[in-house]
mmCIF file of C-alpha atoms in Angstrom:
data_model
loop_
_atom_site.group_PDB
_atom_site.id
_atom_site.type_symbol
_atom_site.label_atom_id
_atom_site.label_comp_id
_atom_site.label_asym_id
_atom_site.label_seq_id
_atom_site.Cartn_x
_atom_site.Cartn_y
_atom_site.Cartn_z
ATOM 1 C CA UNK A 2 -33.677 18.276 -7.330
ATOM 2 C CA UNK A 3 -36.074 16.096 -5.336
ATOM 3 C CA UNK A 4 -37.765 14.841 -8.507
ATOM 4 C CA UNK A 5 -34.356 14.057 -10.030
ATOM 5 C CA UNK A 6 -33.310 12.054 -6.950
ATOM 6 C CA UNK A 7 -36.575 10.098 -7.005
ATOM 7 C CA UNK A 8 -36.155 9.289 -10.708
ATOM 8 C CA UNK A 9 -32.595 8.105 -10.142
ATOM 9 C CA UNK A 10 -33.623 5.961 -7.173
ATOM 10 C CA UNK A 11 -36.390 4.375 -9.235
ATOM 11 C CA UNK A 12 -33.932 3.729 -12.068
ATOM 12 C CA UNK A 13 -31.748 1.738 -9.663
ATOM 13 C CA UNK A 14 -34.403 -1.012 -9.517
ATOM 14 C CA UNK A 15 -34.355 -2.093 -13.207
ATOM 15 C CA UNK A 16 -30.604 -1.521 -13.424
ATOM 16 C CA UNK A 17 -29.905 -3.764 -10.457
ATOM 17 C CA UNK A 18 -32.374 -6.346 -11.748
ATOM 18 C CA UNK A 19 -30.624 -6.388 -15.137
ATOM 19 C CA UNK A 20 -27.228 -6.856 -13.488
ATOM 20 C CA UNK A 21 -28.493 -9.809 -11.467
ATOM 21 C CA UNK A 22 -30.250 -11.454 -14.445
ATOM 22 C CA UNK A 23 -27.186 -11.168 -16.658
ATOM 23 C CA UNK A 24 -24.755 -12.488 -14.072
ATOM 24 C CA UNK A 25 -27.103 -15.260 -12.954
ATOM 25 C CA UNK A 26 -27.427 -16.460 -16.558
ATOM 26 C CA UNK A 27 -23.663 -16.362 -17.130
ATOM 27 C CA UNK A 28 -22.934 -18.316 -13.943
ATOM 28 C CA UNK A 29 -25.527 -20.956 -14.847
ATOM 29 C CA UNK A 30 -23.907 -21.455 -18.258
ATOM 30 C CA UNK A 31 -20.429 -21.804 -16.787
ATOM 31 C CA UNK A 32 -19.178 -25.401 -16.479
ATOM 32 C CA UNK A 33 -19.252 -26.943 -13.035
ATOM 33 C CA UNK A 34 -21.476 -26.013 -10.138
ATOM 34 C CA UNK A 35 -21.858 -26.456 -6.390
ATOM 35 C CA UNK A 36 -23.125 -30.039 -6.803
ATOM 36 C CA UNK A 37 -20.071 -30.995 -8.848
ATOM 37 C CA UNK A 38 -17.808 -29.137 -6.424
ATOM 38 C CA UNK A 39 -19.258 -31.107 -3.500
ATOM 39 C CA UNK A 40 -18.887 -34.375 -5.424
ATOM 40 C CA UNK A 41 -15.282 -33.541 -6.251
ATOM 41 C CA UNK A 42 -14.503 -32.862 -2.586
ATOM 42 C CA UNK A 43 -16.258 -36.031 -1.439
ATOM 43 C CA UNK A 44 -14.600 -38.316 -3.974
ATOM 44 C CA UNK A 45 -11.231 -36.592 -4.137
ATOM 45 C CA UNK A 46 -9.512 -39.212 -1.968
ATOM 46 C CA UNK A 47 -10.780 -42.226 -3.901
ATOM 47 C CA UNK A 48 -14.015 -44.099 -4.571
ATOM 48 C CA UNK A 49 -13.892 -46.027 -1.295
ATOM 49 C CA UNK A 50 -13.837 -42.927 0.886
ATOM 50 C CA UNK A 51 -17.036 -41.956 2.661
ATOM 51 C CA UNK A 52 -17.756 -38.226 2.365
ATOM 52 C CA UNK A 53 -20.148 -36.178 4.350
ATOM 53 C CA UNK A 54 -21.807 -32.807 3.839
ATOM 54 C CA UNK A 55 -24.228 -31.157 6.224
ATOM 55 C CA UNK A 56 -27.826 -30.836 5.120
ATOM 56 C CA UNK A 57 -30.257 -28.736 7.097
ATOM 57 C CA UNK A 58 -33.970 -29.081 6.518
ATOM 58 C CA UNK A 59 -37.184 -29.571 8.415
ATOM 59 C CA UNK A 60 -35.620 -28.230 11.598
ATOM 60 C CA UNK A 61 -32.963 -30.931 11.879
ATOM 61 C CA UNK A 62 -29.382 -31.374 10.799
ATOM 62 C CA UNK A 63 -28.186 -34.680 9.402
ATOM 63 C CA UNK A 64 -25.264 -36.048 7.451
ATOM 64 C CA UNK A 65 -25.386 -37.101 3.824
ATOM 65 C CA UNK A 66 -23.353 -40.214 3.158
ATOM 66 C CA UNK A 67 -21.705 -40.664 -0.239
ATOM 67 C CA UNK A 68 -21.727 -44.431 -0.625
ATOM 68 C CA UNK A 69 -20.147 -45.710 -3.857
ATOM 69 C CA UNK A 70 -22.224 -48.263 -5.752
ATOM 70 C CA UNK A 71 -21.920 -50.055 -9.060
ATOM 71 C CA UNK A 72 -23.066 -48.505 -12.329
ATOM 72 C CA UNK A 73 -23.514 -45.035 -13.761
ATOM 73 C CA UNK A 74 -26.568 -43.527 -12.094
ATOM 74 C CA UNK A 75 -25.814 -39.794 -12.143
ATOM 75 C CA UNK A 76 -24.681 -38.876 -15.633
ATOM 76 C CA UNK A 77 -25.710 -35.244 -15.282
ATOM 77 C CA UNK A 78 -22.732 -34.390 -13.096
ATOM 78 C CA UNK A 79 -19.090 -35.017 -13.780
ATOM 79 C CA UNK A 80 -17.489 -37.343 -11.264
ATOM 80 C CA UNK A 81 -20.852 -38.653 -10.014
ATOM 81 C CA UNK A 82 -20.564 -42.056 -11.678
ATOM 82 C CA UNK A 83 -20.981 -44.825 -9.149
ATOM 83 C CA UNK A 84 -22.593 -42.661 -6.457
ATOM 84 C CA UNK A 85 -25.992 -43.416 -4.984
ATOM 85 C CA UNK A 86 -28.646 -41.447 -6.934
ATOM 86 C CA UNK A 87 -30.460 -40.715 -3.671
ATOM 87 C CA UNK A 88 -27.308 -39.019 -2.425
ATOM 88 C CA UNK A 89 -27.130 -36.929 -5.606
ATOM 89 C CA UNK A 90 -30.748 -35.884 -5.123
ATOM 90 C CA UNK A 91 -29.957 -34.899 -1.526
ATOM 91 C CA UNK A 92 -27.154 -32.691 -2.832
ATOM 92 C CA UNK A 93 -29.520 -31.081 -5.333
ATOM 93 C CA UNK A 94 -31.973 -30.296 -2.554
ATOM 94 C CA UNK A 95 -29.154 -29.002 -0.349
ATOM 95 C CA UNK A 96 -28.054 -26.522 -3.047
ATOM 96 C CA UNK A 97 -31.538 -25.776 -4.393
ATOM 97 C CA UNK A 98 -30.963 -27.499 -7.723
ATOM 98 C CA UNK A 99 -34.150 -29.525 -7.376
ATOM 99 C CA UNK A 100 -36.009 -26.433 -8.662
ATOM 100 C CA UNK A 101 -36.077 -24.940 -12.187
ATOM 101 C CA UNK A 102 -33.614 -22.151 -12.960
ATOM 102 C CA UNK A 103 -36.218 -19.390 -13.103
ATOM 103 C CA UNK A 104 -37.703 -20.457 -9.768
ATOM 104 C CA UNK A 105 -34.287 -20.415 -8.099
ATOM 105 C CA UNK A 106 -33.689 -16.922 -9.445
ATOM 106 C CA UNK A 107 -37.008 -15.546 -8.167
ATOM 107 C CA UNK A 108 -36.531 -17.151 -4.767
ATOM 108 C CA UNK A 109 -33.086 -15.579 -4.566
ATOM 109 C CA UNK A 110 -34.328 -12.097 -5.537
ATOM 110 C CA UNK A 111 -37.230 -12.238 -3.058
ATOM 111 C CA UNK A 112 -34.749 -13.003 -0.283
ATOM 112 C CA UNK A 113 -32.444 -10.202 -1.413
ATOM 113 C CA UNK A 114 -35.277 -7.678 -1.221
ATOM 114 C CA UNK A 115 -35.172 -8.074 2.568
ATOM 115 C CA UNK A 116 -31.359 -8.354 2.519
ATOM 116 C CA UNK A 117 -31.403 -12.050 3.356
ATOM 117 C CA UNK A 118 -28.338 -13.336 1.505
ATOM 118 C CA UNK A 119 -28.436 -16.853 2.879
ATOM 119 C CA UNK A 120 -25.525 -19.024 3.967
ATOM 120 C CA UNK A 121 -22.384 -20.071 2.175
ATOM 121 C CA UNK A 122 -22.516 -23.546 0.638
ATOM 122 C CA UNK A 123 -19.044 -24.512 1.789
ATOM 123 C CA UNK A 124 -18.193 -22.303 4.800
ATOM 124 C CA UNK A 125 -21.166 -23.003 7.119
ATOM 125 C CA UNK A 126 -21.578 -19.279 7.775
ATOM 126 C CA UNK A 127 -23.975 -16.597 6.597
ATOM 127 C CA UNK A 128 -22.912 -14.389 3.714
ATOM 128 C CA UNK A 129 -23.433 -11.266 5.848
ATOM 129 C CA UNK A 130 -21.059 -12.562 8.533
ATOM 130 C CA UNK A 131 -18.422 -13.399 5.920
ATOM 131 C CA UNK A 132 -18.661 -9.937 4.347
ATOM 132 C CA UNK A 133 -18.453 -8.173 7.707
ATOM 133 C CA UNK A 134 -15.424 -10.265 8.647
ATOM 134 C CA UNK A 135 -13.556 -9.566 5.390
ATOM 135 C CA UNK A 136 -14.590 -5.935 4.931
ATOM 136 C CA UNK A 137 -11.980 -4.297 7.238
ATOM 137 C CA UNK A 138 -9.165 -5.537 4.983
ATOM 138 C CA UNK A 139 -10.734 -4.169 1.805
ATOM 139 C CA UNK A 140 -11.734 -0.901 3.479
ATOM 140 C CA UNK A 141 -8.158 -0.422 4.702
ATOM 141 C CA UNK A 142 -6.808 -0.897 1.190
ATOM 142 C CA UNK A 143 -9.475 1.314 -0.357
ATOM 143 C CA UNK A 144 -9.237 4.204 2.097
ATOM 144 C CA UNK A 145 -5.430 4.414 2.084
ATOM 145 C CA UNK A 146 -5.211 3.999 -1.691
ATOM 146 C CA UNK A 147 -7.839 6.652 -2.380
ATOM 147 C CA UNK A 148 -6.259 9.066 0.104
ATOM 148 C CA UNK A 149 -2.762 8.673 -1.342
ATOM 149 C CA UNK A 150 -3.980 8.826 -4.942
ATOM 150 C CA UNK A 151 -5.702 12.164 -4.314
ATOM 151 C CA UNK A 152 -2.810 13.556 -2.238
ATOM 152 C CA UNK A 153 -0.403 12.762 -5.081
ATOM 153 C CA UNK A 154 -2.573 13.493 -8.111
ATOM 154 C CA UNK A 155 -4.048 16.877 -7.177
ATOM 155 C CA UNK A 156 -0.807 18.805 -6.491
ATOM 156 C CA UNK A 157 1.002 16.991 -9.320
ATOM 157 C CA UNK A 158 -1.786 17.776 -11.791
ATOM 158 C CA UNK A 159 -1.819 21.443 -10.747
ATOM 159 C CA UNK A 160 1.972 21.662 -11.044
ATOM 160 C CA UNK A 161 1.830 20.122 -14.535
ATOM 161 C CA UNK A 162 -0.874 22.575 -15.617
ATOM 162 C CA UNK A 163 1.067 25.609 -14.372
ATOM 163 C CA UNK A 164 4.262 24.315 -16.051
ATOM 164 C CA UNK A 165 2.569 23.022 -19.193
ATOM 165 C CA UNK A 166 5.140 22.248 -21.885
ATOM 166 C CA UNK A 167 8.137 22.559 -19.559
ATOM 167 C CA UNK A 168 10.722 19.783 -19.001
ATOM 168 C CA UNK A 169 8.984 19.037 -15.679
ATOM 169 C CA UNK A 170 5.707 18.454 -17.489
ATOM 170 C CA UNK A 171 7.325 16.189 -20.102
ATOM 171 C CA UNK A 172 9.293 14.080 -17.610
ATOM 172 C CA UNK A 173 6.341 13.627 -15.284
ATOM 173 C CA UNK A 174 4.139 12.714 -18.252
ATOM 174 C CA UNK A 175 6.674 10.059 -19.225
ATOM 175 C CA UNK A 176 6.617 8.689 -15.673
ATOM 176 C CA UNK A 177 2.805 8.623 -15.722
ATOM 177 C CA UNK A 178 2.800 6.692 -19.001
ATOM 178 C CA UNK A 179 5.153 4.120 -17.492
ATOM 179 C CA UNK A 180 2.969 3.847 -14.378
ATOM 180 C CA UNK A 181 -0.158 3.386 -16.502
ATOM 181 C CA UNK A 182 1.501 0.796 -18.740
ATOM 182 C CA UNK A 183 2.496 -1.431 -15.803
ATOM 183 C CA UNK A 184 -0.518 -3.367 -14.479
ATOM 184 C CA UNK A 185 -1.011 -3.070 -10.737
ATOM 185 C CA UNK A 186 -0.918 -6.834 -10.208
ATOM 186 C CA UNK A 187 2.374 -7.117 -12.112
ATOM 187 C CA UNK A 188 3.919 -4.390 -9.980
ATOM 188 C CA UNK A 189 2.555 -6.206 -6.909
ATOM 189 C CA UNK A 190 4.399 -9.374 -7.958
ATOM 190 C CA UNK A 191 7.572 -7.313 -8.427
ATOM 191 C CA UNK A 192 7.254 -5.837 -4.933
ATOM 192 C CA UNK A 193 6.539 -9.245 -3.453
ATOM 193 C CA UNK A 194 9.600 -10.845 -5.065
ATOM 194 C CA UNK A 195 11.869 -7.924 -4.224
ATOM 195 C CA UNK A 196 10.811 -6.988 -0.684
ATOM 196 C CA UNK A 197 8.723 -9.798 0.787
ATOM 197 C CA UNK A 198 10.905 -12.867 1.050
ATOM 198 C CA UNK A 199 11.220 -13.629 -2.640
ATOM 199 C CA UNK A 200 14.612 -13.849 -4.283
ATOM 200 C CA UNK A 201 16.040 -10.725 -2.645
ATOM 201 C CA UNK A 202 14.902 -8.969 0.541
ATOM 202 C CA UNK A 203 12.567 -10.030 3.340
ATOM 203 C CA UNK A 204 11.493 -6.665 4.724
ATOM 204 C CA UNK A 205 7.684 -6.889 4.641
ATOM 205 C CA UNK A 206 5.253 -9.633 5.736
ATOM 206 C CA UNK A 207 2.619 -11.488 3.732
ATOM 207 C CA UNK A 208 -0.967 -12.167 4.775
ATOM 208 C CA UNK A 209 -3.175 -10.310 7.281
ATOM 209 C CA UNK A 210 -2.985 -6.663 8.251
ATOM 210 C CA UNK A 211 -1.417 -7.248 11.666
ATOM 211 C CA UNK A 212 1.051 -9.592 13.345
ATOM 212 C CA UNK A 213 0.039 -12.443 15.641
ATOM 213 C CA UNK A 214 1.179 -10.484 18.717
ATOM 214 C CA UNK A 215 -0.593 -7.273 17.682
ATOM 215 C CA UNK A 216 -2.804 -7.206 20.785
ATOM 216 C CA UNK A 217 0.268 -7.283 23.023
ATOM 217 C CA UNK A 218 1.883 -4.230 21.394
ATOM 218 C CA UNK A 219 1.640 -0.634 22.572
ATOM 219 C CA UNK A 220 -0.542 1.811 20.634
ATOM 220 C CA UNK A 221 2.467 3.148 18.732
ATOM 221 C CA UNK A 222 3.626 -0.406 18.062
ATOM 222 C CA UNK A 223 0.191 -1.390 16.759
ATOM 223 C CA UNK A 224 0.130 1.565 14.360
ATOM 224 C CA UNK A 225 3.619 0.789 13.055
ATOM 225 C CA UNK A 226 2.794 -2.903 12.726
ATOM 226 C CA UNK A 227 -0.368 -2.100 10.752
ATOM 227 C CA UNK A 228 1.510 0.282 8.419
ATOM 228 C CA UNK A 229 4.269 -2.315 8.007
ATOM 229 C CA UNK A 230 1.782 -4.899 6.773
ATOM 230 C CA UNK A 231 -0.143 -2.590 4.452
ATOM 231 C CA UNK A 232 2.788 -0.801 2.775
ATOM 232 C CA UNK A 233 3.343 -3.135 -0.193
ATOM 233 C CA UNK A 234 -0.283 -3.773 -1.215
ATOM 234 C CA UNK A 235 -1.206 -0.089 -0.983
ATOM 235 C CA UNK A 236 1.912 0.887 -2.970
ATOM 236 C CA UNK A 237 0.955 -1.588 -5.700
ATOM 237 C CA UNK A 238 -2.564 -0.149 -5.897
ATOM 238 C CA UNK A 239 -1.445 3.491 -5.873
ATOM 239 C CA UNK A 240 1.073 3.107 -8.716
ATOM 240 C CA UNK A 241 -1.567 2.336 -11.307
ATOM 241 C CA UNK A 242 -4.240 4.606 -9.859
ATOM 242 C CA UNK A 243 -2.937 8.160 -9.797
ATOM 243 C CA UNK A 244 -1.998 8.624 -13.489
ATOM 244 C CA UNK A 245 -5.566 9.110 -14.757
ATOM 245 C CA UNK A 246 -6.529 11.469 -11.926
ATOM 246 C CA UNK A 247 -3.347 13.504 -12.427
ATOM 247 C CA UNK A 248 -4.062 14.077 -16.114
ATOM 248 C CA UNK A 249 -7.706 14.848 -15.337
ATOM 249 C CA UNK A 250 -6.629 17.483 -12.815
ATOM 250 C CA UNK A 251 -4.120 18.981 -15.248
ATOM 251 C CA UNK A 252 -6.608 19.199 -18.121
ATOM 252 C CA UNK A 253 -9.263 20.722 -15.852
ATOM 253 C CA UNK A 254 -6.832 23.426 -14.741
ATOM 254 C CA UNK A 255 -5.666 24.120 -18.296
ATOM 255 C CA UNK A 256 -9.270 24.538 -19.399
ATOM 256 C CA UNK A 257 -9.956 27.027 -16.603
ATOM 257 C CA UNK A 258 -6.699 28.955 -17.079
ATOM 258 C CA UNK A 259 -7.867 29.974 -20.551
ATOM 259 C CA UNK A 260 -11.162 31.427 -19.307
ATOM 260 C CA UNK A 261 -11.918 35.151 -19.376
ATOM 261 C CA UNK A 262 -12.333 35.455 -15.590
ATOM 262 C CA UNK A 263 -8.697 34.343 -15.101
ATOM 263 C CA UNK A 264 -7.431 37.053 -17.465
ATOM 264 C CA UNK A 265 -9.600 39.596 -15.637
ATOM 265 C CA UNK A 266 -8.269 38.505 -12.226
ATOM 266 C CA UNK A 267 -4.680 38.821 -13.444
ATOM 267 C CA UNK A 268 -5.405 42.221 -14.960
ATOM 268 C CA UNK A 269 -6.641 43.404 -11.557
ATOM 269 C CA UNK A 270 -3.217 42.654 -10.127
ATOM 270 C CA UNK A 271 -4.030 39.531 -8.134
ATOM 271 C CA UNK A 272 -1.095 37.289 -7.332
ATOM 272 C CA UNK A 273 -0.716 34.007 -9.225
ATOM 273 C CA UNK A 274 -1.370 32.031 -6.037
ATOM 274 C CA UNK A 275 -4.599 33.979 -5.448
ATOM 275 C CA UNK A 276 -5.697 33.398 -9.041
ATOM 276 C CA UNK A 277 -4.921 29.667 -8.927
ATOM 277 C CA UNK A 278 -6.296 28.768 -5.532
ATOM 278 C CA UNK A 279 -8.868 31.533 -5.032
ATOM 279 C CA UNK A 280 -10.594 31.273 -8.415
ATOM 280 C CA UNK A 281 -9.327 28.467 -10.675
ATOM 281 C CA UNK A 282 -9.103 25.714 -8.079
ATOM 282 C CA UNK A 283 -12.813 25.705 -7.170
ATOM 283 C CA UNK A 284 -13.969 25.450 -10.780
ATOM 284 C CA UNK A 285 -11.279 23.017 -11.904
ATOM 285 C CA UNK A 286 -11.955 20.633 -9.038
ATOM 286 C CA UNK A 287 -15.630 20.137 -9.892
ATOM 287 C CA UNK A 288 -15.170 16.981 -11.926
ATOM 288 C CA UNK A 289 -12.428 15.656 -9.630
ATOM 289 C CA UNK A 290 -14.336 16.087 -6.365
ATOM 290 C CA UNK A 291 -17.626 14.862 -7.806
ATOM 291 C CA UNK A 292 -15.950 11.677 -9.007
ATOM 292 C CA UNK A 293 -14.644 10.784 -5.551
ATOM 293 C CA UNK A 294 -17.504 8.418 -4.510
ATOM 294 C CA UNK A 295 -17.259 6.379 -7.712
ATOM 295 C CA UNK A 296 -13.458 6.320 -7.533
ATOM 296 C CA UNK A 297 -13.536 5.029 -3.968
ATOM 297 C CA UNK A 298 -16.016 2.260 -4.826
ATOM 298 C CA UNK A 299 -13.929 1.252 -7.837
ATOM 299 C CA UNK A 300 -10.738 1.039 -5.804
ATOM 300 C CA UNK A 301 -12.451 -0.683 -2.893
ATOM 301 C CA UNK A 302 -14.234 -3.486 -4.739
ATOM 302 C CA UNK A 303 -12.474 -3.822 -8.094
ATOM 303 C CA UNK A 304 -8.811 -2.895 -7.955
ATOM 304 C CA UNK A 305 -8.105 -4.800 -4.747
ATOM 305 C CA UNK A 306 -9.118 -8.279 -5.988
ATOM 306 C CA UNK A 307 -5.793 -9.349 -7.502
ATOM 307 C CA UNK A 308 -3.825 -7.436 -4.861
ATOM 308 C CA UNK A 309 -5.531 -9.369 -2.071
ATOM 309 C CA UNK A 310 -4.905 -12.650 -3.880
ATOM 310 C CA UNK A 311 -1.228 -11.882 -4.518
ATOM 311 C CA UNK A 312 -0.495 -10.688 -0.976
ATOM 312 C CA UNK A 313 -2.752 -13.308 0.668
ATOM 313 C CA UNK A 314 -4.916 -10.679 2.341
ATOM 314 C CA UNK A 315 -8.187 -12.140 3.575
ATOM 315 C CA UNK A 316 -10.516 -9.452 2.238
ATOM 316 C CA UNK A 317 -13.567 -9.195 0.017
ATOM 317 C CA UNK A 318 -11.503 -9.623 -3.131
ATOM 318 C CA UNK A 319 -10.057 -12.934 -1.984
ATOM 319 C CA UNK A 320 -13.487 -14.014 -0.709
ATOM 320 C CA UNK A 321 -15.053 -13.418 -4.119
ATOM 321 C CA UNK A 322 -12.134 -15.072 -5.901
ATOM 322 C CA UNK A 323 -12.447 -18.248 -3.838
ATOM 323 C CA UNK A 324 -16.251 -18.258 -4.047
ATOM 324 C CA UNK A 325 -16.073 -18.109 -7.843
ATOM 325 C CA UNK A 326 -13.808 -21.123 -8.061
ATOM 326 C CA UNK A 327 -15.856 -23.054 -5.499
ATOM 327 C CA UNK A 328 -19.138 -22.081 -7.206
ATOM 328 C CA UNK A 329 -20.356 -20.796 -3.860
ATOM 329 C CA UNK A 330 -23.458 -19.164 -5.319
ATOM 330 C CA UNK A 331 -24.806 -17.454 -2.154
ATOM 331 C CA UNK A 332 -21.489 -15.643 -1.660
ATOM 332 C CA UNK A 333 -21.151 -14.766 -5.369
ATOM 333 C CA UNK A 334 -24.664 -13.398 -5.853
ATOM 334 C CA UNK A 335 -25.062 -11.959 -2.362
ATOM 335 C CA UNK A 336 -21.939 -9.829 -2.618
ATOM 336 C CA UNK A 337 -22.750 -8.939 -6.247
ATOM 337 C CA UNK A 338 -26.198 -7.661 -5.246
ATOM 338 C CA UNK A 339 -24.980 -5.667 -2.255
ATOM 339 C CA UNK A 340 -22.003 -4.017 -3.946
ATOM 340 C CA UNK A 341 -23.879 -3.336 -7.186
ATOM 341 C CA UNK A 342 -26.544 -1.562 -5.129
ATOM 342 C CA UNK A 343 -23.858 0.336 -3.233
ATOM 343 C CA UNK A 344 -22.150 1.327 -6.493
ATOM 344 C CA UNK A 345 -25.394 2.638 -8.009
ATOM 345 C CA UNK A 346 -26.138 4.666 -4.876
ATOM 346 C CA UNK A 347 -22.607 6.094 -4.873
ATOM 347 C CA UNK A 348 -22.993 7.092 -8.534
ATOM 348 C CA UNK A 349 -26.057 9.075 -7.509
ATOM 349 C CA UNK A 350 -24.044 10.589 -4.653
ATOM 350 C CA UNK A 351 -21.384 11.622 -7.174
ATOM 351 C CA UNK A 352 -23.975 13.447 -9.273
ATOM 352 C CA UNK A 353 -25.345 15.205 -6.205
ATOM 353 C CA UNK A 354 -21.846 16.344 -5.303
ATOM 354 C CA UNK A 355 -21.713 18.276 -8.579
ATOM 355 C CA UNK A 356 -24.688 20.338 -7.400
ATOM 356 C CA UNK A 357 -23.165 20.779 -3.928
ATOM 357 C CA UNK A 358 -19.799 21.954 -5.262
ATOM 358 C CA UNK A 359 -21.328 24.138 -7.983
ATOM 359 C CA UNK A 360 -24.896 25.385 -7.251
ATOM 360 C CA UNK A 361 -25.177 26.514 -10.879
ATOM 361 C CA UNK A 362 -25.617 22.870 -11.947
ATOM 362 C CA UNK A 363 -29.281 21.910 -12.042
ATOM 363 C CA UNK A 364 -29.956 18.334 -13.126
ATOM 364 C CA UNK A 365 -33.704 18.798 -12.805
ATOM 365 C CA UNK A 366 -33.674 21.645 -15.323
ATOM 366 C CA UNK A 367 -31.867 19.385 -17.783
#
């Protein structure tokens, strides 16, 4: 097993490198960029407005002044016509665009090797500080969603397997199809309109995970306030998440119920509960339990993006969404590197859980 772990860890390096190369190339080809974003912000109030951005270099901090002049001197960037070319060059230096593309990429990767993700272009804060500030929101959504999905899916999948072909199985399958067909973000909009001050009821708040007076509340009040804020977004994420796991649990149980050891256990006179939970459950849950790390990462960093945007929750999803539109490259690539690395490590953890749950599995022998 040690050799298998080492091979998988070594495989993470080229995989992560490929992810970064591909995404870096795509972002570079996308229209717009941080220079154009800065120009748009500086000139958004008219050509006679003086804009300023902070530039740090050589141990000092100074202001860059966008002074409009006559003529077209910066045709490479949209909206730069009439701006001082020296100012444009200062912006390029500020954002690192004075270097070739391949050099910028290598400089970025060398910094990432020591987990130096730099500072945001437009927030005047380090990427690490931004991630640590936003992470509690995303972790709250991910933990509660994963917990509820498993609490609902496992017993429902077992019940469907035991009652396979019954009216209960057919009706629950129909409900699962409906839940799968409705996108989570669309259901989130429905909940928002219906229960959060839309056209009908105003029962639940928008934005943040706690109220402004949360610190003044008692412990019980703080818990209730937190649950009050998180109810709608977690509900929206759970609806579209438990259908697949339920069917996976059901099919795993059905596969095990047809095995010879189940027939032997029943022939020995064991009760149905003893057969199901003493013998079948352990084998049927292999694929479900082993997939937990990957499922949690998927829910935490993928499913919550639109939910955070819709409910105005200031988490990692909203941070990435805003960084993409602002072309805030340090935030985009820094978070991509960190969470891609985390996802690859969690995939390895999922494989190792197979061997923990079932010692008969030997990846090294394969």
